[in-house]
Amino acid sequence: MSVLGIFGGTFDPVHFGHLRLAEEALDALRLDEVRWIPAGQPALRDTPQVTGAQRLAMIQLAVAGNDRFSVDSAEIDAARPSFTVPTLERLRADEKVGCERSLVLLLGADAYARLTDWHRWPALFELAHLAIAHRPGYTIDAADLPAALADRHRQRFATDPRVLHSAPAGAVVLVPMEPLAISATRIRALFLNDNSPRYLLPDSVIAYIQAHRLYTKDSSL
Ligand code: ATP
């Protein structure tokens, strides 16, 4: 069964934490591809000077040359806030994906811990598998998750990623990722304070941010 990884996020900006998560998931979970789906623009954003089109452009620069990555711009093009369940329903309705293909939603541990805040979150398990990556500062223990999520976690957790290849949705697995304490929040703060963000994100993305004067004091006025 062919397995499609789905990687959603704000990516404001994309960084090496995201890139390593996707790359390590491809190998460890034997995914055929990871499709990056940057979220659309909420009405009120923390960084209003950065448009959806610019977040998309930075992802395109970051993934250039990796033929196992693709980028889906539909949520950015829609120019409204995105919700993951409707995004997955859109993919399932696409005849190239359909209902039989295995979908694996990639998530960091922080996002997983907050899953019960998501719009129609229980439907996620009907639409995709979930693959959770460790992130420094967060745990993935059922004991630390909200009760409704902990129940599902215990029922669905699988240690063998081959389950992703035998059913289209419904399991929870781990991405055995080398932890990287990198966040977009910290990168934005480095730019804002004129400190170097090098080695936290690709040079091509840094050059784009500098050329467009993103995340600077001027642009956040
Ligand atoms: P911010 O600091 O603005 O909240 P972020 O760095 O968490 O941003 P997002 O775009 O919100 O980046 O993250 C997209 C997805 O990538 C989420 O599922 C998040 O948990 C995951 N992720 C981001 N950074 C890491 C990291 N360093 N390690 C593991 N997962 C990560």
mmCIF file of N, CA and C in Angstrom, residues 1-4 29-32 92 99-104 128-129 156-173:
data_model
loop_
_atom_site.group_PDB
_atom_site.id
_atom_site.type_symbol
_atom_site.label_atom_id
_atom_site.label_comp_id
_atom_site.label_asym_id
_atom_site.label_seq_id
_atom_site.Cartn_x
_atom_site.Cartn_y
_atom_site.Cartn_z
ATOM 1 N N MET A 1 0.857 -1.198 0.000
ATOM 2 C CA MET A 1 0.000 0.000 0.000
ATOM 3 C C MET A 1 0.888 1.242 0.000
ATOM 4 N N SER A 2 0.569 2.213 -0.855
ATOM 5 C CA SER A 2 1.414 3.406 -0.853
ATOM 6 C C SER A 2 0.986 4.348 0.279
ATOM 7 N N VAL A 3 1.968 4.959 0.898
ATOM 8 C CA VAL A 3 1.719 5.725 2.121
ATOM 9 C C VAL A 3 2.159 7.171 1.921
ATOM 10 N N LEU A 4 1.194 8.067 2.123
ATOM 11 C CA LEU A 4 1.453 9.496 1.912
ATOM 12 C C LEU A 4 1.542 10.208 3.255
ATOM 13 N N LEU A 29 9.369 5.471 8.695
ATOM 14 C CA LEU A 29 7.997 4.965 8.517
ATOM 15 C C LEU A 29 7.767 4.448 7.102
ATOM 16 N N ARG A 30 8.820 4.504 6.278
ATOM 17 C CA ARG A 30 8.734 4.022 4.889
ATOM 18 C C ARG A 30 7.605 4.720 4.131
ATOM 19 N N LEU A 31 7.583 6.054 4.245
ATOM 20 C CA LEU A 31 6.582 6.832 3.513
ATOM 21 C C LEU A 31 7.036 6.952 2.060
ATOM 22 N N ASP A 32 6.076 7.090 1.141
ATOM 23 C CA ASP A 32 6.441 7.286 -0.266
ATOM 24 C C ASP A 32 6.764 8.743 -0.546
ATOM 25 N N ARG A 92 -9.004 13.349 0.852
ATOM 26 C CA ARG A 92 -9.705 12.081 0.617
ATOM 27 C C ARG A 92 -10.658 12.197 -0.576
ATOM 28 N N CYS A 99 -10.059 7.039 -0.720
ATOM 29 C CA CYS A 99 -10.316 6.547 0.639
ATOM 30 C C CYS A 99 -9.412 5.393 1.033
ATOM 31 N N GLU A 100 -8.770 4.772 0.056
ATOM 32 C CA GLU A 100 -8.012 3.551 0.355
ATOM 33 C C GLU A 100 -6.551 3.818 0.676
ATOM 34 N N ARG A 101 -6.039 4.940 0.189
ATOM 35 C CA ARG A 101 -4.613 5.189 0.386
ATOM 36 C C ARG A 101 -4.327 5.491 1.855
ATOM 37 N N SER A 102 -3.206 5.026 2.335
ATOM 38 C CA SER A 102 -2.810 5.313 3.713
ATOM 39 C C SER A 102 -2.275 6.742 3.813
ATOM 40 N N LEU A 103 -2.848 7.515 4.745
ATOM 41 C CA LEU A 103 -2.376 8.877 5.016
ATOM 42 C C LEU A 103 -1.784 8.910 6.426
ATOM 43 N N VAL A 104 -0.642 9.563 6.561
ATOM 44 C CA VAL A 104 0.021 9.648 7.869
ATOM 45 C C VAL A 104 0.261 11.120 8.186
ATOM 46 N N ALA A 128 -6.834 9.560 8.988
ATOM 47 C CA ALA A 128 -5.379 9.379 8.818
ATOM 48 C C ALA A 128 -4.810 8.618 10.009
ATOM 49 N N HIS A 129 -3.603 8.115 9.831
ATOM 50 C CA HIS A 129 -2.797 7.681 10.968
ATOM 51 C C HIS A 129 -2.112 8.940 11.522
ATOM 52 N N ARG A 156 -4.923 2.988 20.223
ATOM 53 C CA ARG A 156 -4.446 3.014 18.838
ATOM 54 C C ARG A 156 -2.928 2.944 18.701
ATOM 55 N N PHE A 157 -2.211 3.070 19.834
ATOM 56 C CA PHE A 157 -0.751 3.150 19.743
ATOM 57 C C PHE A 157 -0.159 1.845 19.214
ATOM 58 N N ALA A 158 0.730 1.963 18.237
ATOM 59 C CA ALA A 158 1.369 0.786 17.643
ATOM 60 C C ALA A 158 2.871 1.013 17.630
ATOM 61 N N THR A 159 3.622 -0.020 18.006
ATOM 62 C CA THR A 159 5.078 0.124 17.994
ATOM 63 C C THR A 159 5.665 -0.258 16.642
ATOM 64 N N ASP A 160 4.893 -0.996 15.845
ATOM 65 C CA ASP A 160 5.409 -1.439 14.546
ATOM 66 C C ASP A 160 4.824 -0.572 13.428
ATOM 67 N N PRO A 161 5.670 0.239 12.781
ATOM 68 C CA PRO A 161 5.139 1.157 11.760
ATOM 69 C C PRO A 161 4.566 0.447 10.534
ATOM 70 N N ARG A 162 4.720 -0.883 10.470
ATOM 71 C CA ARG A 162 4.130 -1.580 9.315
ATOM 72 C C ARG A 162 2.613 -1.461 9.288
ATOM 73 N N VAL A 163 2.009 -1.111 10.440
ATOM 74 C CA VAL A 163 0.558 -0.911 10.485
ATOM 75 C C VAL A 163 0.133 0.200 9.510
ATOM 76 N N LEU A 164 1.038 1.131 9.249
ATOM 77 C CA LEU A 164 0.718 2.242 8.335
ATOM 78 C C LEU A 164 0.530 1.738 6.911
ATOM 79 N N HIS A 165 1.071 0.560 6.655
ATOM 80 C CA HIS A 165 1.024 0.008 5.295
ATOM 81 C C HIS A 165 -0.099 -1.001 5.120
ATOM 82 N N SER A 166 -0.849 -1.238 6.199
ATOM 83 C CA SER A 166 -1.901 -2.257 6.076
ATOM 84 C C SER A 166 -3.304 -1.689 6.240
ATOM 85 N N ALA A 167 -3.439 -0.414 6.613
ATOM 86 C CA ALA A 167 -4.766 0.209 6.751
ATOM 87 C C ALA A 167 -4.638 1.669 6.364
ATOM 88 N N PRO A 168 -5.723 2.307 5.893
ATOM 89 C CA PRO A 168 -5.616 3.698 5.446
ATOM 90 C C PRO A 168 -5.534 4.724 6.574
ATOM 91 N N ALA A 169 -5.967 4.363 7.798
ATOM 92 C CA ALA A 169 -6.037 5.356 8.883
ATOM 93 C C ALA A 169 -6.180 4.642 10.213
ATOM 94 N N GLY A 170 -6.004 5.395 11.311
ATOM 95 C CA GLY A 170 -6.444 4.918 12.617
ATOM 96 C C GLY A 170 -5.372 4.599 13.637
ATOM 97 N N ALA A 171 -4.104 4.435 13.242
ATOM 98 C CA ALA A 171 -3.064 4.088 14.227
ATOM 99 C C ALA A 171 -2.304 5.339 14.682
ATOM 100 N N VAL A 172 -1.662 5.205 15.832
ATOM 101 C CA VAL A 172 -0.749 6.247 16.324
ATOM 102 C C VAL A 172 0.625 5.599 16.474
ATOM 103 N N VAL A 173 1.624 6.193 15.837
ATOM 104 C CA VAL A 173 2.995 5.669 15.937
ATOM 105 C C VAL A 173 3.936 6.818 16.300
#
